[in-house]
Short mmCIF file of C-alpha atoms and ligand atoms in Angstrom, two decimals:
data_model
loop_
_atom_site.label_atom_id
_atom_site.label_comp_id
_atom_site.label_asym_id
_atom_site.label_seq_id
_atom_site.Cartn_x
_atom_site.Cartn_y
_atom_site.Cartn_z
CA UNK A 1 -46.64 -47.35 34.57
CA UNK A 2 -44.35 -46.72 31.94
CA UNK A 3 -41.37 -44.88 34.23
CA UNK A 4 -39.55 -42.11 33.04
CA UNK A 5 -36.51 -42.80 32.44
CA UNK A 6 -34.50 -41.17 35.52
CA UNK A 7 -31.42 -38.96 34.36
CA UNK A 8 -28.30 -40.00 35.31
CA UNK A 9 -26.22 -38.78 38.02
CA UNK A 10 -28.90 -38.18 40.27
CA UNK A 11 -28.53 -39.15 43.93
CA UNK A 12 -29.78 -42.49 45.00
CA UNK A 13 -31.47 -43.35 48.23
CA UNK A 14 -28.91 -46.77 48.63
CA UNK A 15 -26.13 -44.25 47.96
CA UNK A 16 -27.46 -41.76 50.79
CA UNK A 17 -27.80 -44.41 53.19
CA UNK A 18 -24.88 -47.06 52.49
CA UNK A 19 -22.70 -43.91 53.98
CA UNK A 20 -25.01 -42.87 56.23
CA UNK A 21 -25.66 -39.73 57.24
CA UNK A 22 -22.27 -38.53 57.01
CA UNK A 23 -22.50 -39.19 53.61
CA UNK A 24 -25.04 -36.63 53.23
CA UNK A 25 -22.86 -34.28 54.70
CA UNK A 26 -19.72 -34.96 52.14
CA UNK A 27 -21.85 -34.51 49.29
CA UNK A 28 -23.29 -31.57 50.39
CA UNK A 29 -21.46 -29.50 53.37
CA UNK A 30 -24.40 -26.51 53.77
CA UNK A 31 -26.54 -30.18 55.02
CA UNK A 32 -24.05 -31.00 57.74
CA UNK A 33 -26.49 -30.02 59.88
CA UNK A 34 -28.75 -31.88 59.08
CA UNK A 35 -26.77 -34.91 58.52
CA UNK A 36 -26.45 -34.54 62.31
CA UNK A 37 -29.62 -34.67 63.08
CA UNK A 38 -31.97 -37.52 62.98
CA UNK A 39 -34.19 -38.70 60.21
CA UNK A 40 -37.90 -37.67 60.85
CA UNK A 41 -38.68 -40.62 58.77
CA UNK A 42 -36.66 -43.07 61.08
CA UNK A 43 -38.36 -40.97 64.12
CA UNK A 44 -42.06 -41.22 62.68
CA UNK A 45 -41.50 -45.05 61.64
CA UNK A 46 -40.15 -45.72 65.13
CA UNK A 47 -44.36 -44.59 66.40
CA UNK A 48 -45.70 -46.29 63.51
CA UNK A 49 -45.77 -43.05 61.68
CA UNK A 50 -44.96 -42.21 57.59
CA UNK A 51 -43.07 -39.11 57.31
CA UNK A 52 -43.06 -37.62 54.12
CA UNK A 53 -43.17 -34.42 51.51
CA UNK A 54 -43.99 -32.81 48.79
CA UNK A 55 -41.69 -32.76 45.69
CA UNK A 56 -41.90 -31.97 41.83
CA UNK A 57 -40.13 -33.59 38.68
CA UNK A 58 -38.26 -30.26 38.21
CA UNK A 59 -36.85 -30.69 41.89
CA UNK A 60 -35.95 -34.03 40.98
CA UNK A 61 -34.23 -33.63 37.58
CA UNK A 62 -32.57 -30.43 39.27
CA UNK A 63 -31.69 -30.17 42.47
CA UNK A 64 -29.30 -33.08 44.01
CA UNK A 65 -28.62 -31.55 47.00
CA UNK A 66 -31.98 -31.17 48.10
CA UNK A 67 -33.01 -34.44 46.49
CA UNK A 68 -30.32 -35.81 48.84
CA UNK A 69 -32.09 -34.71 51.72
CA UNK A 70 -35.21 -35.98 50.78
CA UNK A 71 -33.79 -38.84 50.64
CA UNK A 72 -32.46 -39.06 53.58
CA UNK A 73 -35.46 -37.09 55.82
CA UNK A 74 -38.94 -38.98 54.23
CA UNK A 75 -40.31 -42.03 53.78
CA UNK A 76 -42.75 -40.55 51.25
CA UNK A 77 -43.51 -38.45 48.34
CA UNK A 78 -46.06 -36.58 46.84
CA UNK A 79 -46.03 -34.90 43.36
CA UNK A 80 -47.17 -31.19 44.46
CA UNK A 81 -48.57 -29.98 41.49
CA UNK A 82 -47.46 -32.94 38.43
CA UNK A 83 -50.30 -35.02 39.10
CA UNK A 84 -53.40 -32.37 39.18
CA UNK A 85 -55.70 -32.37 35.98
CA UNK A 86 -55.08 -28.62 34.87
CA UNK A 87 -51.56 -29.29 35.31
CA UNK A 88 -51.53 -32.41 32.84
CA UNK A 89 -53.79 -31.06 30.66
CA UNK A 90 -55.01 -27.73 30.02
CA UNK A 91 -55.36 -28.63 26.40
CA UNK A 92 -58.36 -30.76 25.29
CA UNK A 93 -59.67 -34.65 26.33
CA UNK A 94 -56.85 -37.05 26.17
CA UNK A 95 -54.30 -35.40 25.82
CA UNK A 96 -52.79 -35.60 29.36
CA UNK A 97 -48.71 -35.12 29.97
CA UNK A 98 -47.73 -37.76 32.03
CA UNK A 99 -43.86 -37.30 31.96
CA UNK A 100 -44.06 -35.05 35.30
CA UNK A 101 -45.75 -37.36 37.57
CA UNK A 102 -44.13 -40.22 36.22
CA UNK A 103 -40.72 -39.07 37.27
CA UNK A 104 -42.34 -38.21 40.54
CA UNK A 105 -43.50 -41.97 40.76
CA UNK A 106 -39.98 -43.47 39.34
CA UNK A 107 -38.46 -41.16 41.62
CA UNK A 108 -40.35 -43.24 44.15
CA UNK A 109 -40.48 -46.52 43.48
CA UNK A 110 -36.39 -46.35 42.52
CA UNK A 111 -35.90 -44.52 45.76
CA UNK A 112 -38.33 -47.06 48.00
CA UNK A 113 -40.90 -44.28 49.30
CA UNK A 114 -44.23 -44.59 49.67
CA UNK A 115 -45.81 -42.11 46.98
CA UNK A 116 -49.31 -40.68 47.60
CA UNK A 117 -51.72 -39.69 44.35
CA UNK A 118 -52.39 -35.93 44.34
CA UNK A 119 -55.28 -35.58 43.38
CA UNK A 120 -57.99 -36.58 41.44
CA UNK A 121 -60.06 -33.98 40.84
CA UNK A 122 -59.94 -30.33 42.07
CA UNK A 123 -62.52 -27.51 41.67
CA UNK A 124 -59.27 -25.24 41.31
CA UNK A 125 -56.99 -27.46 39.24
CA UNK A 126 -59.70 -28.25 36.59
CA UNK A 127 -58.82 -27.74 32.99
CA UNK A 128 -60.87 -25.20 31.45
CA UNK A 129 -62.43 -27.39 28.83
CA UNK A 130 -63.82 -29.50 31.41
CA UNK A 131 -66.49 -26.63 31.78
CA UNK A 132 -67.19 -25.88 28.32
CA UNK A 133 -68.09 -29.81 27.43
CA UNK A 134 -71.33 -29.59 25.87
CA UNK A 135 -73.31 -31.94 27.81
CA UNK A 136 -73.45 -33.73 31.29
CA UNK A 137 -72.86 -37.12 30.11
CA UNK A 138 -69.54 -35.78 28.46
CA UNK A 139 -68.59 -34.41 31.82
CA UNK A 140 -69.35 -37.61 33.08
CA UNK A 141 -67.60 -38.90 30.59
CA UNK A 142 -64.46 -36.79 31.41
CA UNK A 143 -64.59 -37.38 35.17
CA UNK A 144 -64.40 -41.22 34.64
CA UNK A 145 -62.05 -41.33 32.16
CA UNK A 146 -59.45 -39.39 34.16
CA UNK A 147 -60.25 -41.22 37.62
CA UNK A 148 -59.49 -44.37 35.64
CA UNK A 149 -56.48 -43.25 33.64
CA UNK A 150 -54.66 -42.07 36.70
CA UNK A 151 -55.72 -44.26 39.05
CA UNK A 152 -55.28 -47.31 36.86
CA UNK A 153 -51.18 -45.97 35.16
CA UNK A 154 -50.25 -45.60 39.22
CA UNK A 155 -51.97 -48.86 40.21
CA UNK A 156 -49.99 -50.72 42.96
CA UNK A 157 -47.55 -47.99 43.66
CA UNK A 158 -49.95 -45.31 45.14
CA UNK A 159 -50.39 -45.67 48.74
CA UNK A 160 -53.44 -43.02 48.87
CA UNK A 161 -54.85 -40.63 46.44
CA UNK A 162 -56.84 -38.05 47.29
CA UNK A 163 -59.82 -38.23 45.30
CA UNK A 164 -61.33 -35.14 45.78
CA UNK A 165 -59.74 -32.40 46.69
CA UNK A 166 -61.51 -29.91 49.23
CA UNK A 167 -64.91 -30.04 48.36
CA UNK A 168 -66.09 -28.28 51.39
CA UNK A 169 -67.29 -24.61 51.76
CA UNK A 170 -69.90 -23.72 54.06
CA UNK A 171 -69.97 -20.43 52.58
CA UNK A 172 -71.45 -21.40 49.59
CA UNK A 173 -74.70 -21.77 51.87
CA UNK A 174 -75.39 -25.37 50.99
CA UNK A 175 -77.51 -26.89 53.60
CA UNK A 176 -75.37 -29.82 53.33
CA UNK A 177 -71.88 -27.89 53.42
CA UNK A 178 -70.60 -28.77 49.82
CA UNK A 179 -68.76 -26.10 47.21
CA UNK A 180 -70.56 -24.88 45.14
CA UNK A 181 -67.76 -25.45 42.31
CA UNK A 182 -67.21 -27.17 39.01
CA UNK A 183 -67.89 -30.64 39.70
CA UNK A 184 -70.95 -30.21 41.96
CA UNK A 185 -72.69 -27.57 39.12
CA UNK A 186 -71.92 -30.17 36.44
CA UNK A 187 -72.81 -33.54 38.06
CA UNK A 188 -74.74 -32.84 41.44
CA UNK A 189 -73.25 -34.05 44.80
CA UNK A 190 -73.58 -37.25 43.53
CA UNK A 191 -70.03 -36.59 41.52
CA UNK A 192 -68.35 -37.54 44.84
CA UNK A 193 -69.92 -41.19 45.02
CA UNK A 194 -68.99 -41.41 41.35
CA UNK A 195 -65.27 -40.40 41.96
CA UNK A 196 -64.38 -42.58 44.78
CA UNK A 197 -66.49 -45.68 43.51
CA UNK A 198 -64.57 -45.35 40.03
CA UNK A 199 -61.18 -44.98 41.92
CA UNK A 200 -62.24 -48.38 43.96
CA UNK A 201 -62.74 -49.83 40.80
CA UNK A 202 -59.11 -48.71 39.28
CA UNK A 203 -56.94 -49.63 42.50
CA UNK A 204 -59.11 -51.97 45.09
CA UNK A 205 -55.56 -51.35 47.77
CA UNK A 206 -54.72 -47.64 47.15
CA UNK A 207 -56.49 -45.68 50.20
CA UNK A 208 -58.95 -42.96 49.07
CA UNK A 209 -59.03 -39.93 50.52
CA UNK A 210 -60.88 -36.82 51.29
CA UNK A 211 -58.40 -34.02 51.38
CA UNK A 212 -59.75 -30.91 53.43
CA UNK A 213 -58.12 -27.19 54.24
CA UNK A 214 -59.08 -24.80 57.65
CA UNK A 215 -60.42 -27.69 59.91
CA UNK A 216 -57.84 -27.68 62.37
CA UNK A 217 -58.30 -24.33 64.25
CA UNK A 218 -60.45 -22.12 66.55
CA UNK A 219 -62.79 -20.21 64.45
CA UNK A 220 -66.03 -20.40 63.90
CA UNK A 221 -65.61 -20.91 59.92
CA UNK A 222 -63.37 -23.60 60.51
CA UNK A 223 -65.78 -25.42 62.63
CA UNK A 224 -68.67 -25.10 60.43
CA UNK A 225 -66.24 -26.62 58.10
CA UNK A 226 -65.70 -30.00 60.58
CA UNK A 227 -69.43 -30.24 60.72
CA UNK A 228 -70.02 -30.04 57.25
CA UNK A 229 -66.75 -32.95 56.34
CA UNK A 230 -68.42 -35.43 59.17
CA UNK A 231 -71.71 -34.62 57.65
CA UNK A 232 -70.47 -35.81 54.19
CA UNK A 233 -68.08 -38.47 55.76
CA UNK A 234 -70.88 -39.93 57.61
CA UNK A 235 -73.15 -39.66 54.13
CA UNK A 236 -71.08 -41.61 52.24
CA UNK A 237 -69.90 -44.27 54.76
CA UNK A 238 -74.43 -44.91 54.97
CA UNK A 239 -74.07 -44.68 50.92
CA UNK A 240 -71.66 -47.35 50.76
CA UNK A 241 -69.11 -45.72 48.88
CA UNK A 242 -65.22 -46.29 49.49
CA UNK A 243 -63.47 -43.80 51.58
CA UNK A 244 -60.79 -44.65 53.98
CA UNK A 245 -59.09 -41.44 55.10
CA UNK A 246 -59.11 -37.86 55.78
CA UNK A 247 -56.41 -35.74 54.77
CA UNK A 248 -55.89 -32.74 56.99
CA UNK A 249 -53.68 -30.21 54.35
CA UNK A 250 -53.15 -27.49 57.78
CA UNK A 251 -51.68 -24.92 56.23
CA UNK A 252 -50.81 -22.79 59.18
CA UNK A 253 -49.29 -19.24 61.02
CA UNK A 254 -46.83 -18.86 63.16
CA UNK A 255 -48.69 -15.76 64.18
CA UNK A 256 -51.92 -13.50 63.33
CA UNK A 257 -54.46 -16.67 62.63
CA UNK A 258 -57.17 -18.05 64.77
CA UNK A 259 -56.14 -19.99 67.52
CA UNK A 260 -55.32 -23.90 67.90
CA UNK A 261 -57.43 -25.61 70.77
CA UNK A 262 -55.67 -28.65 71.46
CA UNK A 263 -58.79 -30.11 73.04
CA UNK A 264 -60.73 -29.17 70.44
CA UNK A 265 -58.51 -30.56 67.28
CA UNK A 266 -58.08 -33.81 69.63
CA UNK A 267 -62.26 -34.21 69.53
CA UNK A 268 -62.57 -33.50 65.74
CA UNK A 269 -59.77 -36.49 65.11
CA UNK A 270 -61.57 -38.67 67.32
CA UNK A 271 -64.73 -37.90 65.82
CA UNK A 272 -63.13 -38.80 62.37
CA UNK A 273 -61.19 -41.95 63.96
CA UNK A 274 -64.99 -42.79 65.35
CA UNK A 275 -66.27 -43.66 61.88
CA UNK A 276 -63.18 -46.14 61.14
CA UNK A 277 -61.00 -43.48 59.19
CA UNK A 278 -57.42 -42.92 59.09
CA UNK A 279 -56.14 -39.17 58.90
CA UNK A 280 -53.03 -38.05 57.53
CA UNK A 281 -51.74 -35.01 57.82
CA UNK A 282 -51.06 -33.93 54.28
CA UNK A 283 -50.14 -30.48 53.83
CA UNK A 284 -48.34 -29.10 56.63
CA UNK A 285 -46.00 -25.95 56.44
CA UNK A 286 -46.11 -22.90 58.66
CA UNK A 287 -46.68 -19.37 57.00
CA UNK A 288 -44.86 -16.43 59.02
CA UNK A 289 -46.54 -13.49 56.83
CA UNK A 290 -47.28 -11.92 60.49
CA UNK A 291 -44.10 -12.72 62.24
CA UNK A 292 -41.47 -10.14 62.86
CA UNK A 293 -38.75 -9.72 60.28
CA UNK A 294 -35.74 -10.92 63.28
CA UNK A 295 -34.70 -14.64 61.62
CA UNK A 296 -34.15 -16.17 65.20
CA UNK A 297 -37.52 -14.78 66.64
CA UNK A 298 -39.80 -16.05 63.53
CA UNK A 299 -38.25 -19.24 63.03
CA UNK A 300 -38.75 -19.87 67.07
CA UNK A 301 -42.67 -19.06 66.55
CA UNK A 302 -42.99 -21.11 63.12
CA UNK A 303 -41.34 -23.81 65.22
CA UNK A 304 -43.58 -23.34 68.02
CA UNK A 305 -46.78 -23.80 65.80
CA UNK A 306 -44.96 -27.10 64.22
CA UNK A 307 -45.43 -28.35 67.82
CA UNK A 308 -48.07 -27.10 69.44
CA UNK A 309 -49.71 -28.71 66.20
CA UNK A 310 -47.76 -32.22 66.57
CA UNK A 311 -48.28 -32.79 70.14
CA UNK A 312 -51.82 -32.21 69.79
CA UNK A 313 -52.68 -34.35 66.34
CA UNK A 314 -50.52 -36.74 67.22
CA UNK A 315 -52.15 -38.10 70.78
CA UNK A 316 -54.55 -39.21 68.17
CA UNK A 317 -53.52 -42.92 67.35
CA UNK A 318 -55.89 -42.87 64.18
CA UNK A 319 -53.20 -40.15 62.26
CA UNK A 320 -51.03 -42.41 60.30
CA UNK A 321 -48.94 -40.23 58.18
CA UNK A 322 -47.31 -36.57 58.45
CA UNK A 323 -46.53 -34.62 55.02
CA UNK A 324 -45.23 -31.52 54.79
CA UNK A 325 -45.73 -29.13 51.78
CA UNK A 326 -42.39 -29.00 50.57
CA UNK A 327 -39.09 -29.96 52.86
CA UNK A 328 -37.04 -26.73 52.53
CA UNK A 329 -37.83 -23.01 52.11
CA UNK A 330 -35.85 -23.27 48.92
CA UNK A 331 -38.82 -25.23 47.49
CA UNK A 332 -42.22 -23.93 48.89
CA UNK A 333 -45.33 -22.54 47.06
CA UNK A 334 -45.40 -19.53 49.33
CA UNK A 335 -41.74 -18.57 49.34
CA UNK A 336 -42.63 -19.08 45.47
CA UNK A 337 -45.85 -16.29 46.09
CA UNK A 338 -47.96 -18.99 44.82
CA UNK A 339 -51.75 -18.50 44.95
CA UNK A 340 -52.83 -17.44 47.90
CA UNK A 341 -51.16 -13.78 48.41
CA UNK A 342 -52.74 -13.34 52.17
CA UNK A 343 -49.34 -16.08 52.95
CA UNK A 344 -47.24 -13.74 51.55
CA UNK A 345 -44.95 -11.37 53.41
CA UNK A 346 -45.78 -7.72 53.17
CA UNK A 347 -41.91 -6.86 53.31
CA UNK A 348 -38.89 -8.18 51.08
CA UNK A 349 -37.91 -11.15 52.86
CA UNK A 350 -38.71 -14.50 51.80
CA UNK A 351 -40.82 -16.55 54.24
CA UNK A 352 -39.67 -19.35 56.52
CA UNK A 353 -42.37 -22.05 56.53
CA UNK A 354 -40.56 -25.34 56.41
CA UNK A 355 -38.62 -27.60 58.80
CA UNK A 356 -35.30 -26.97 56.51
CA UNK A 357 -33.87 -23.42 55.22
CA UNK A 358 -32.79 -22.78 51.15
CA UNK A 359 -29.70 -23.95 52.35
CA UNK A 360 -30.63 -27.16 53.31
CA UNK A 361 -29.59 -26.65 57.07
CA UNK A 362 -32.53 -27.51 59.78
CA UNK A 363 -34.36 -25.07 61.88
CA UNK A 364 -36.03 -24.65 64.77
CA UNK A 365 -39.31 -26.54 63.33
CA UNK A 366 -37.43 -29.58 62.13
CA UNK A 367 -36.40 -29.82 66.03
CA UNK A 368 -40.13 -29.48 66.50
CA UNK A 369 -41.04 -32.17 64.05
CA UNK A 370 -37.98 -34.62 65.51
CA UNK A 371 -39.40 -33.80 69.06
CA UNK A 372 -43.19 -34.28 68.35
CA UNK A 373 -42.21 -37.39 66.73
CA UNK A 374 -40.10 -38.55 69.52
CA UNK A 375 -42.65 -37.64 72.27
CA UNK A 376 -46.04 -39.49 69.84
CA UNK A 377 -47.64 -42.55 70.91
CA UNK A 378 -46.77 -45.23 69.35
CA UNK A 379 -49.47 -46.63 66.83
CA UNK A 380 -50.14 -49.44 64.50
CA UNK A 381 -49.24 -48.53 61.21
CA UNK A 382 -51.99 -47.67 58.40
C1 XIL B 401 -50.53 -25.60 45.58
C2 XIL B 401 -49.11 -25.69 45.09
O1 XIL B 401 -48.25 -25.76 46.20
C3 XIL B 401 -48.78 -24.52 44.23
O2 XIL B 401 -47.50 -24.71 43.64
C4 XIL B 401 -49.83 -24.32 43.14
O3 XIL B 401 -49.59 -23.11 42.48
C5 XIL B 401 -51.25 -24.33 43.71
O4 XIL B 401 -51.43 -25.47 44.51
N1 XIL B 401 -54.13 -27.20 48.77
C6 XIL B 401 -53.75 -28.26 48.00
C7 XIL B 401 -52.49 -28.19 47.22
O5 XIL B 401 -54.40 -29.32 48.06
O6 XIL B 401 -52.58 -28.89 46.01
C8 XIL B 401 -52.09 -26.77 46.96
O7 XIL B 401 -50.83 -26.77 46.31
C9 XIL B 401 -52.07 -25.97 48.24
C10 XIL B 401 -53.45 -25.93 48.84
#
């Protein structure tokens, strides 16, 4: 990879840690809470864990004070949006901006994290050209070409990529569970053997993933949803193609969503840990769009989902890593109003999801996270 080049001035994980955590706190007094506390990376490594989060170039050629804490709290990055197709290229074939997620993965390699590829292709993240090609082979074509320029630029410094990103939807009324999207119209369901053999063939060490949203949870969608990933996890392992992890995004409520059996999110992980797999976590945050207003009060239930989730996913020795989608509420898609506006709160005040507030000071769910860590099983590494 040809690294940005990293501005200057920007905080550096040797600096962060030659003065420990209190030197967190002197270069940033709203963090001297935090600098209190624990690392959940040190806490996740002690179980055999990797505890990471999202970030973005902007954050990183920005923000030092929150860079300083990421520093300090993960063992792991991953670019949240700099690395997605539409993102890098909404113009035409080839023409891809790599600056973003190349400061992302300087960011990490300077920094020592782990850095995880997100992602490969995307039904939502596709550039609109990709469409309008004017023949199969071209979109063949297209799909190889970006597999191989990613995968191959980032080649021993990814330590997953998520290959294809949430290409599940029972709705669609596929008998074998697929979405009906972009990738699937163009190529066929074959397009997933294609993208995970190609990415084999770019990085043989980098582990490939299947990234997957609403699996975790009581609801009848959400298990027709497990069905349907085993089904295609179980297809491809008798296909021979390369996949060696399932990434579980859980993007979930503090209140007002379907309930979390722990008994039944402990079967589905063994289920996926019974076909050889490793699961990672990838995605976590907690949305509070149904919690009460009263700061204290939400932040206790968004704290209490952190946990309840932990404890439960974590009994599973097979779940390797633990992301989180973002680090502090100053930096998260649905404080942002990103997307997906059924996250959002109905009234003025910005949400809560993440184990840090826009001030950089932990909550209640980093206690969660520290505690869920501190109470896991230990594990071999993956
Ligand atoms: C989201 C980002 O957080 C937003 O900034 C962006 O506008 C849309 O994508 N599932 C995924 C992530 O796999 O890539 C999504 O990230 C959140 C849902």
């Amino acid at each position: 990879m040809n690294a940005a080049r990293l501005p200057a001035g920007r905080p550096r994980r040797r600096d962060v840690l030659a003065g420990g955590l209190a030197a967190l706190a002197a270069a940033s007094s709203p963090s001297a809470e935090a600098a209190e506390t624990e690392a959940l990376r040190r806490l996740a490594a002690a179980k055999g864990l990797l505890y990471g989060t999202a970030i973005s170039a902007g954050q990183i050629d920005s923000d030092p004070a929150f860079v300083r804490l990421v520093l300090a709290q993960a063992g792991l990055v991953v670019p949240e949006n700099d690395m997605k197709w539409r993102d890098i290229n909404l113009g035409a074939p080839g023409h891809d901006d790599h600056r973003p997620g190349d400061t992302v993965a300087g960011f990490a390699v300077e920094s020592g994290l782990a850095l995880r590829g997100h992602n490969l292709l995307w039904y939502f993240r596709t550039p609109p050209w990709f469409g309008a090609l004017p023949s199969r082979a071209e979109q063949r074509r297209a799909v190889i070409d970006r597999i191989r320029a990613m995968v191959g630029r980032y080649r021993g410094i990814i330590h997953s990529w998520d290959v294809v990103n949430e290409p599940i939807e029972p709705k669609d009324g596929r008998p074998d569970g697929l979405r009906q999207a972009v990738f699937l119209d163009a190529l066929g369901p074959g397009y997933l053997d294609l993208a995970y053999r190609t990415a084999r063939e770019a990085d043989s060490k980098a582990l490939l993933v299947v990234n997957e949203y609403d699996i975790v949870l009581d609801a009848p969608g959400q298990e027709a949803r497990r069905t349907a990933l085993l089904g295609l996890l179980h297809r491809m392992q008798s296909a021979g193609t390369p996949v060696d992890a399932v990434g579980i995004e859980a993007h979930l409520r503090a209140l007002g969503g379907p309930p979390l059996s722990p008994a039944r999110l402990r079967r589905f992980l063994a289920d996926i840990a019974g076909l050889g797999l490793t699961i990672q976590i990838t995605e976590l945050d907690v949305s509070d769009e149904f919690a009460p207003a009263d700061i204290a009060t939400r932040d206790r239930l968004v704290a209490d989902m952190y946990r309840r989730f932990l404890d439960a996913a974590l009994d599973e020795p097979a779940v390797k890593m633990v992301v989180t989608w973002g680090l502090s509420d100053r930096h998260s898609w649905i404080v942002r109003r990103e997307t997906n506006p059924v996250r959002w709160r109905r009234d003025e005040l910005p949400s809560r999801p993440l184990p840090f507030d826009a001030e950089l000071r932990a909550k209640p769910a980093f206690t969660a996270m520290a505690e869920a860590f501190a109470h896991a099983p230990v594990r071999r590494p993956g």
